[in-house]
């Protein structure tokens, strides 16, 4: 049971990732992302998720430095964009170096291939393995990989297994076959768009459970992630929401609550389908 904002999940590498993280997609570089990350760190988040395509790595790095927290206390994730994956091994290595430069860090805690690029994934993964062995990335993983993408990647010759698969995950999209494929290989799942991109308050069953617990719908769904041992990375630019989304550790969902949430799956995506995207 998640008991504290400092709770972590052990990855298949033996390293630990904080179960609660802070998402930064759409937060603009400069004041907006700096203020949001600063607020998040102040209320106790110790895990920040960015990506080169978010174009805010400079602000994220600055906010972490400004917080005065030791580097070792903040878990930082970034991701390699599709254009760089398509360039092959050297493109991935260069993209990682560029991200580190913008973040002002000598290593990230987690480096992900942002989307599967069929035919290029294995070469890109070799580059991630190199970056992992060089210590530029303390853990490596993938994002938006479906079971068939994992099968194609994890072939003889792969010396390091992905540690994480960051996927769209919320009560309307459970992807049970993908969960099983990750579990089989000891790959941790990380939930993106855990708050259904802000539509969480529109689901009557979630609103009802929230009322019963005296919590908000966002808190119910984020707690449900944690009880499922799915790392979750809600985003917010609103200080009240940033704090609310971290105040998750003074209640428990009952097995009956969890069963209600587990049955809401509609296979509904708010983001692109990993088998059909055009970027
Ligand atoms: N790997 C990938 O391909 C991928 C794709 C998408 C996202 N991600 C990562 O996952 C993170 C989270 O996903 P997301 O940004 O798509 O969406 P999200 O976290 O599901 O939802 C963010 C939206 O929810 C609202 N919100 C936040 N807290 C709330 C609360 N307590 N009550 C009501 N509304 C609330 C926010 O508005 P306010 O700002 O007003 O609070 C914002 O509009 C991203 O930021 C990014 O780091 C990764």
Short mmCIF file of N, CA and C in Angstrom, two decimals, residues 22 24 27-42 45-50 56-71 74 76 102-105 242:
data_model
loop_
_atom_site.label_atom_id
_atom_site.label_comp_id
_atom_site.label_asym_id
_atom_site.label_seq_id
_atom_site.Cartn_x
_atom_site.Cartn_y
_atom_site.Cartn_z
N UNK A 22 5.89 14.11 -11.56
CA UNK A 22 5.21 15.33 -12.04
C UNK A 22 5.42 15.46 -13.54
N UNK A 24 5.23 17.29 -17.30
CA UNK A 24 5.47 18.68 -17.74
C UNK A 24 5.10 18.94 -19.20
N UNK A 27 3.81 22.46 -20.58
CA UNK A 27 4.25 23.57 -19.72
C UNK A 27 5.37 24.30 -20.46
N UNK A 28 5.18 25.59 -20.66
CA UNK A 28 6.12 26.35 -21.50
C UNK A 28 7.44 26.56 -20.79
N UNK A 29 8.52 26.49 -21.60
CA UNK A 29 9.85 26.74 -21.04
C UNK A 29 9.87 28.16 -20.45
N UNK A 30 10.72 28.36 -19.44
CA UNK A 30 10.73 29.68 -18.81
C UNK A 30 9.85 29.66 -17.57
N UNK A 31 9.18 30.80 -17.31
CA UNK A 31 8.49 30.97 -16.03
C UNK A 31 7.47 29.86 -15.76
N UNK A 32 6.69 29.47 -16.77
CA UNK A 32 5.61 28.52 -16.47
C UNK A 32 6.13 27.19 -15.94
N UNK A 33 7.08 26.59 -16.68
CA UNK A 33 7.56 25.28 -16.22
C UNK A 33 8.38 25.44 -14.93
N UNK A 34 9.14 26.54 -14.83
CA UNK A 34 9.97 26.71 -13.62
C UNK A 34 9.09 26.82 -12.38
N UNK A 35 8.01 27.62 -12.48
CA UNK A 35 7.13 27.78 -11.32
C UNK A 35 6.42 26.47 -10.97
N UNK A 36 5.97 25.75 -12.00
CA UNK A 36 5.25 24.50 -11.73
C UNK A 36 6.18 23.48 -11.07
N UNK A 37 7.39 23.32 -11.62
CA UNK A 37 8.32 22.33 -11.06
C UNK A 37 8.75 22.77 -9.65
N UNK A 38 8.95 24.07 -9.46
CA UNK A 38 9.33 24.55 -8.13
C UNK A 38 8.23 24.23 -7.12
N UNK A 39 6.98 24.47 -7.50
CA UNK A 39 5.86 24.15 -6.60
C UNK A 39 5.82 22.65 -6.31
N UNK A 40 5.99 21.86 -7.37
CA UNK A 40 5.95 20.40 -7.19
C UNK A 40 7.03 19.94 -6.20
N UNK A 41 8.25 20.46 -6.38
CA UNK A 41 9.34 20.03 -5.48
C UNK A 41 9.07 20.51 -4.06
N UNK A 42 8.47 21.70 -3.94
CA UNK A 42 8.18 22.24 -2.60
C UNK A 42 7.17 21.37 -1.85
N UNK A 45 7.06 16.32 -4.39
CA UNK A 45 7.39 15.44 -5.54
C UNK A 45 8.91 15.36 -5.64
N UNK A 46 9.40 14.16 -6.01
CA UNK A 46 10.84 13.99 -6.22
C UNK A 46 11.12 13.30 -7.55
N UNK A 47 10.21 13.52 -8.51
CA UNK A 47 10.33 12.82 -9.79
C UNK A 47 9.67 13.73 -10.84
N UNK A 48 10.46 14.13 -11.83
CA UNK A 48 9.98 15.07 -12.84
C UNK A 48 10.12 14.41 -14.21
N UNK A 49 9.05 14.49 -15.01
CA UNK A 49 9.03 13.88 -16.34
C UNK A 49 9.03 14.96 -17.41
N UNK A 50 10.06 14.94 -18.27
CA UNK A 50 10.07 15.86 -19.41
C UNK A 50 10.44 15.06 -20.66
N UNK A 56 11.06 22.14 -22.95
CA UNK A 56 11.12 22.84 -21.65
C UNK A 56 12.21 22.29 -20.73
N UNK A 57 13.16 21.54 -21.34
CA UNK A 57 14.19 20.91 -20.49
C UNK A 57 15.04 21.96 -19.76
N UNK A 58 15.27 23.14 -20.40
CA UNK A 58 16.09 24.15 -19.72
C UNK A 58 15.42 24.62 -18.43
N UNK A 59 14.12 24.90 -18.53
CA UNK A 59 13.38 25.37 -17.36
C UNK A 59 13.29 24.30 -16.27
N UNK A 60 13.11 23.05 -16.71
CA UNK A 60 13.05 21.95 -15.73
C UNK A 60 14.37 21.88 -14.97
N UNK A 61 15.48 21.90 -15.71
CA UNK A 61 16.80 21.82 -15.06
C UNK A 61 17.04 22.99 -14.13
N UNK A 62 16.64 24.18 -14.58
CA UNK A 62 16.85 25.37 -13.75
C UNK A 62 16.06 25.28 -12.44
N UNK A 63 14.79 24.82 -12.55
CA UNK A 63 13.94 24.72 -11.35
C UNK A 63 14.52 23.71 -10.36
N UNK A 64 15.09 22.64 -10.88
CA UNK A 64 15.69 21.63 -9.98
C UNK A 64 16.89 22.25 -9.26
N UNK A 65 17.72 22.97 -10.02
CA UNK A 65 18.90 23.60 -9.38
C UNK A 65 18.45 24.65 -8.35
N UNK A 66 17.46 25.47 -8.74
CA UNK A 66 16.98 26.54 -7.85
C UNK A 66 16.39 25.98 -6.55
N UNK A 67 15.89 24.73 -6.60
CA UNK A 67 15.24 24.16 -5.41
C UNK A 67 16.25 23.95 -4.28
N UNK A 68 17.53 23.84 -4.64
CA UNK A 68 18.55 23.59 -3.63
C UNK A 68 18.60 22.13 -3.18
N UNK A 69 17.73 21.30 -3.76
CA UNK A 69 17.75 19.88 -3.38
C UNK A 69 18.99 19.22 -3.97
N UNK A 70 19.58 18.26 -3.23
CA UNK A 70 20.70 17.53 -3.82
C UNK A 70 20.23 16.81 -5.10
N UNK A 71 21.06 16.78 -6.09
CA UNK A 71 20.72 16.12 -7.36
C UNK A 71 20.22 14.69 -7.13
N UNK A 74 16.35 13.98 -6.68
CA UNK A 74 15.31 14.23 -7.69
C UNK A 74 15.52 13.29 -8.87
N UNK A 76 14.91 12.32 -12.56
CA UNK A 76 14.59 13.08 -13.77
C UNK A 76 14.52 12.14 -14.98
N UNK A 102 20.81 20.76 -22.14
CA UNK A 102 19.69 21.68 -21.82
C UNK A 102 19.26 21.54 -20.37
N UNK A 103 19.27 20.31 -19.85
CA UNK A 103 18.88 20.10 -18.45
C UNK A 103 19.97 20.59 -17.48
N UNK A 104 21.20 20.67 -17.99
CA UNK A 104 22.32 21.04 -17.12
C UNK A 104 22.70 19.91 -16.19
N UNK A 105 22.54 18.69 -16.67
CA UNK A 105 22.84 17.50 -15.87
C UNK A 105 23.90 16.65 -16.56
N UNK A 242 -1.49 20.96 -8.11
CA UNK A 242 -0.18 20.29 -7.91
C UNK A 242 -0.12 19.71 -6.49
#
